[in-house]
């Protein structure tokens, strides 16, 4: 899902003329690439998976992923909230 989103966001970059929307697409690609790489590493067994006290899985890499992608998501939401009605069309 993340790889597909990154691919289509990459296509949108090729045809986007608005610099503000281009920045949103670039951030979307950043999030998709980081997430895809993280889950690929988990699939390949390159990331550590621990079992905590309550027998739940603890994946430190996922917390690191959130540290890098959460600010980008907040920035996307902040930029979208600044749009006027005419910019959304």
JSON list of C-alpha atoms in Angstrom, two decimals:
[
{"chain": "A", "resi": 1, "resn": "UNK", "atom": "CA", "xyz": [0.00, 0.00, 0.00]},
{"chain": "A", "resi": 2, "resn": "UNK", "atom": "CA", "xyz": [2.80, 2.42, 0.86]},
{"chain": "A", "resi": 3, "resn": "UNK", "atom": "CA", "xyz": [4.72, 1.57, -2.29]},
{"chain": "A", "resi": 4, "resn": "UNK", "atom": "CA", "xyz": [1.65, 2.12, -4.45]},
{"chain": "A", "resi": 5, "resn": "UNK", "atom": "CA", "xyz": [0.98, 5.47, -2.77]},
{"chain": "A", "resi": 6, "resn": "UNK", "atom": "CA", "xyz": [4.59, 6.50, -3.34]},
{"chain": "A", "resi": 7, "resn": "UNK", "atom": "CA", "xyz": [4.37, 5.54, -7.00]},
{"chain": "A", "resi": 8, "resn": "UNK", "atom": "CA", "xyz": [1.20, 7.55, -7.63]},
{"chain": "A", "resi": 9, "resn": "UNK", "atom": "CA", "xyz": [2.51, 10.53, -5.66]},
{"chain": "A", "resi": 10, "resn": "UNK", "atom": "CA", "xyz": [5.60, 10.39, -7.86]},
{"chain": "A", "resi": 11, "resn": "UNK", "atom": "CA", "xyz": [3.37, 10.58, -10.92]},
{"chain": "A", "resi": 12, "resn": "UNK", "atom": "CA", "xyz": [1.54, 13.57, -9.44]},
{"chain": "A", "resi": 13, "resn": "UNK", "atom": "CA", "xyz": [4.88, 15.37, -9.00]},
{"chain": "A", "resi": 14, "resn": "UNK", "atom": "CA", "xyz": [5.52, 15.18, -12.74]},
{"chain": "A", "resi": 15, "resn": "UNK", "atom": "CA", "xyz": [2.35, 17.11, -13.55]},
{"chain": "A", "resi": 16, "resn": "UNK", "atom": "CA", "xyz": [2.03, 19.52, -10.59]},
{"chain": "A", "resi": 17, "resn": "UNK", "atom": "CA", "xyz": [2.53, 23.23, -11.26]},
{"chain": "A", "resi": 18, "resn": "UNK", "atom": "CA", "xyz": [1.55, 24.61, -7.85]},
{"chain": "A", "resi": 19, "resn": "UNK", "atom": "CA", "xyz": [4.62, 24.74, -5.55]},
{"chain": "A", "resi": 20, "resn": "UNK", "atom": "CA", "xyz": [2.52, 24.33, -2.39]},
{"chain": "A", "resi": 21, "resn": "UNK", "atom": "CA", "xyz": [0.85, 21.19, -3.66]},
{"chain": "A", "resi": 22, "resn": "UNK", "atom": "CA", "xyz": [4.21, 19.95, -4.94]},
{"chain": "A", "resi": 23, "resn": "UNK", "atom": "CA", "xyz": [5.53, 20.16, -1.38]},
{"chain": "A", "resi": 24, "resn": "UNK", "atom": "CA", "xyz": [2.56, 18.10, -0.16]},
{"chain": "A", "resi": 25, "resn": "UNK", "atom": "CA", "xyz": [3.30, 15.42, -2.76]},
{"chain": "A", "resi": 26, "resn": "UNK", "atom": "CA", "xyz": [6.98, 15.38, -1.79]},
{"chain": "A", "resi": 27, "resn": "UNK", "atom": "CA", "xyz": [6.08, 14.89, 1.86]},
{"chain": "A", "resi": 28, "resn": "UNK", "atom": "CA", "xyz": [3.70, 12.11, 0.89]},
{"chain": "A", "resi": 29, "resn": "UNK", "atom": "CA", "xyz": [6.50, 10.36, -0.99]},
{"chain": "A", "resi": 30, "resn": "UNK", "atom": "CA", "xyz": [8.82, 10.79, 1.99]},
{"chain": "A", "resi": 31, "resn": "UNK", "atom": "CA", "xyz": [6.30, 9.12, 4.30]},
{"chain": "A", "resi": 32, "resn": "UNK", "atom": "CA", "xyz": [5.65, 6.32, 1.80]},
{"chain": "A", "resi": 33, "resn": "UNK", "atom": "CA", "xyz": [9.33, 5.59, 1.24]},
{"chain": "A", "resi": 34, "resn": "UNK", "atom": "CA", "xyz": [10.12, 5.56, 4.97]},
{"chain": "A", "resi": 35, "resn": "UNK", "atom": "CA", "xyz": [7.16, 3.29, 5.72]},
{"chain": "A", "resi": 36, "resn": "UNK", "atom": "CA", "xyz": [7.87, 0.95, 2.82]},
{"chain": "A", "resi": 37, "resn": "UNK", "atom": "CA", "xyz": [11.51, 0.61, 3.83]},
{"chain": "A", "resi": 38, "resn": "UNK", "atom": "CA", "xyz": [10.56, -0.06, 7.44]},
{"chain": "A", "resi": 39, "resn": "UNK", "atom": "CA", "xyz": [8.05, -2.77, 6.62]},
{"chain": "A", "resi": 40, "resn": "UNK", "atom": "CA", "xyz": [10.41, -4.30, 4.06]},
{"chain": "A", "resi": 41, "resn": "UNK", "atom": "CA", "xyz": [13.08, -4.57, 6.75]},
{"chain": "A", "resi": 42, "resn": "UNK", "atom": "CA", "xyz": [10.57, -6.20, 9.09]},
{"chain": "A", "resi": 43, "resn": "UNK", "atom": "CA", "xyz": [9.58, -8.67, 6.36]},
{"chain": "A", "resi": 44, "resn": "UNK", "atom": "CA", "xyz": [13.22, -9.52, 5.67]},
{"chain": "A", "resi": 45, "resn": "UNK", "atom": "CA", "xyz": [13.96, -10.05, 9.36]},
{"chain": "A", "resi": 46, "resn": "UNK", "atom": "CA", "xyz": [16.41, -7.15, 9.55]},
{"chain": "A", "resi": 47, "resn": "UNK", "atom": "CA", "xyz": [14.49, -5.45, 12.37]},
{"chain": "A", "resi": 48, "resn": "UNK", "atom": "CA", "xyz": [14.23, -6.65, 15.93]},
{"chain": "A", "resi": 49, "resn": "UNK", "atom": "CA", "xyz": [10.88, -7.78, 17.27]},
{"chain": "A", "resi": 50, "resn": "UNK", "atom": "CA", "xyz": [10.62, -8.18, 21.03]},
{"chain": "A", "resi": 51, "resn": "UNK", "atom": "CA", "xyz": [7.96, -9.65, 23.29]},
{"chain": "A", "resi": 52, "resn": "UNK", "atom": "CA", "xyz": [7.16, -7.41, 26.25]},
{"chain": "A", "resi": 53, "resn": "UNK", "atom": "CA", "xyz": [5.85, -8.35, 29.70]},
{"chain": "A", "resi": 54, "resn": "UNK", "atom": "CA", "xyz": [2.24, -8.72, 28.55]},
{"chain": "A", "resi": 55, "resn": "UNK", "atom": "CA", "xyz": [3.21, -10.98, 25.61]},
{"chain": "A", "resi": 56, "resn": "UNK", "atom": "CA", "xyz": [2.61, -8.15, 23.14]},
{"chain": "A", "resi": 57, "resn": "UNK", "atom": "CA", "xyz": [5.00, -7.51, 20.29]},
{"chain": "A", "resi": 58, "resn": "UNK", "atom": "CA", "xyz": [7.30, -4.52, 20.73]},
{"chain": "A", "resi": 59, "resn": "UNK", "atom": "CA", "xyz": [8.97, -3.31, 17.54]},
{"chain": "A", "resi": 60, "resn": "UNK", "atom": "CA", "xyz": [11.47, -0.50, 18.25]},
{"chain": "A", "resi": 61, "resn": "UNK", "atom": "CA", "xyz": [11.83, 0.25, 14.56]},
{"chain": "A", "resi": 62, "resn": "UNK", "atom": "CA", "xyz": [8.17, 1.19, 14.33]},
{"chain": "A", "resi": 63, "resn": "UNK", "atom": "CA", "xyz": [8.64, 3.80, 17.07]},
{"chain": "A", "resi": 64, "resn": "UNK", "atom": "CA", "xyz": [11.59, 5.22, 15.15]},
{"chain": "A", "resi": 65, "resn": "UNK", "atom": "CA", "xyz": [9.41, 5.32, 12.03]},
{"chain": "A", "resi": 66, "resn": "UNK", "atom": "CA", "xyz": [6.82, 7.36, 13.94]},
{"chain": "A", "resi": 67, "resn": "UNK", "atom": "CA", "xyz": [9.55, 9.78, 15.08]},
{"chain": "A", "resi": 68, "resn": "UNK", "atom": "CA", "xyz": [10.44, 10.51, 11.45]},
{"chain": "A", "resi": 69, "resn": "UNK", "atom": "CA", "xyz": [7.02, 10.45, 9.79]},
{"chain": "A", "resi": 70, "resn": "UNK", "atom": "CA", "xyz": [4.76, 12.05, 12.42]},
{"chain": "A", "resi": 71, "resn": "UNK", "atom": "CA", "xyz": [6.28, 15.55, 11.97]},
{"chain": "A", "resi": 72, "resn": "UNK", "atom": "CA", "xyz": [5.78, 15.24, 8.20]},
{"chain": "A", "resi": 73, "resn": "UNK", "atom": "CA", "xyz": [2.14, 14.25, 8.71]},
{"chain": "A", "resi": 74, "resn": "UNK", "atom": "CA", "xyz": [1.61, 17.21, 11.04]},
{"chain": "A", "resi": 75, "resn": "UNK", "atom": "CA", "xyz": [3.21, 19.52, 8.46]},
{"chain": "A", "resi": 76, "resn": "UNK", "atom": "CA", "xyz": [0.88, 18.16, 5.76]},
{"chain": "A", "resi": 77, "resn": "UNK", "atom": "CA", "xyz": [-2.15, 18.79, 7.97]},
{"chain": "A", "resi": 78, "resn": "UNK", "atom": "CA", "xyz": [-0.95, 22.31, 8.79]},
{"chain": "A", "resi": 79, "resn": "UNK", "atom": "CA", "xyz": [-0.48, 23.14, 5.10]},
{"chain": "A", "resi": 80, "resn": "UNK", "atom": "CA", "xyz": [-3.88, 21.72, 4.16]},
{"chain": "A", "resi": 81, "resn": "UNK", "atom": "CA", "xyz": [-5.58, 23.76, 6.90]},
{"chain": "A", "resi": 82, "resn": "UNK", "atom": "CA", "xyz": [-4.14, 26.98, 5.40]},
{"chain": "A", "resi": 83, "resn": "UNK", "atom": "CA", "xyz": [-5.88, 26.41, 2.05]},
{"chain": "A", "resi": 84, "resn": "UNK", "atom": "CA", "xyz": [-8.79, 28.61, 1.09]},
{"chain": "A", "resi": 85, "resn": "UNK", "atom": "CA", "xyz": [-11.86, 27.25, -0.67]},
{"chain": "A", "resi": 86, "resn": "UNK", "atom": "CA", "xyz": [-10.58, 28.29, -4.11]},
{"chain": "A", "resi": 87, "resn": "UNK", "atom": "CA", "xyz": [-7.22, 26.54, -3.57]},
{"chain": "A", "resi": 88, "resn": "UNK", "atom": "CA", "xyz": [-8.90, 23.21, -2.83]},
{"chain": "A", "resi": 89, "resn": "UNK", "atom": "CA", "xyz": [-10.54, 23.10, -6.26]}
]
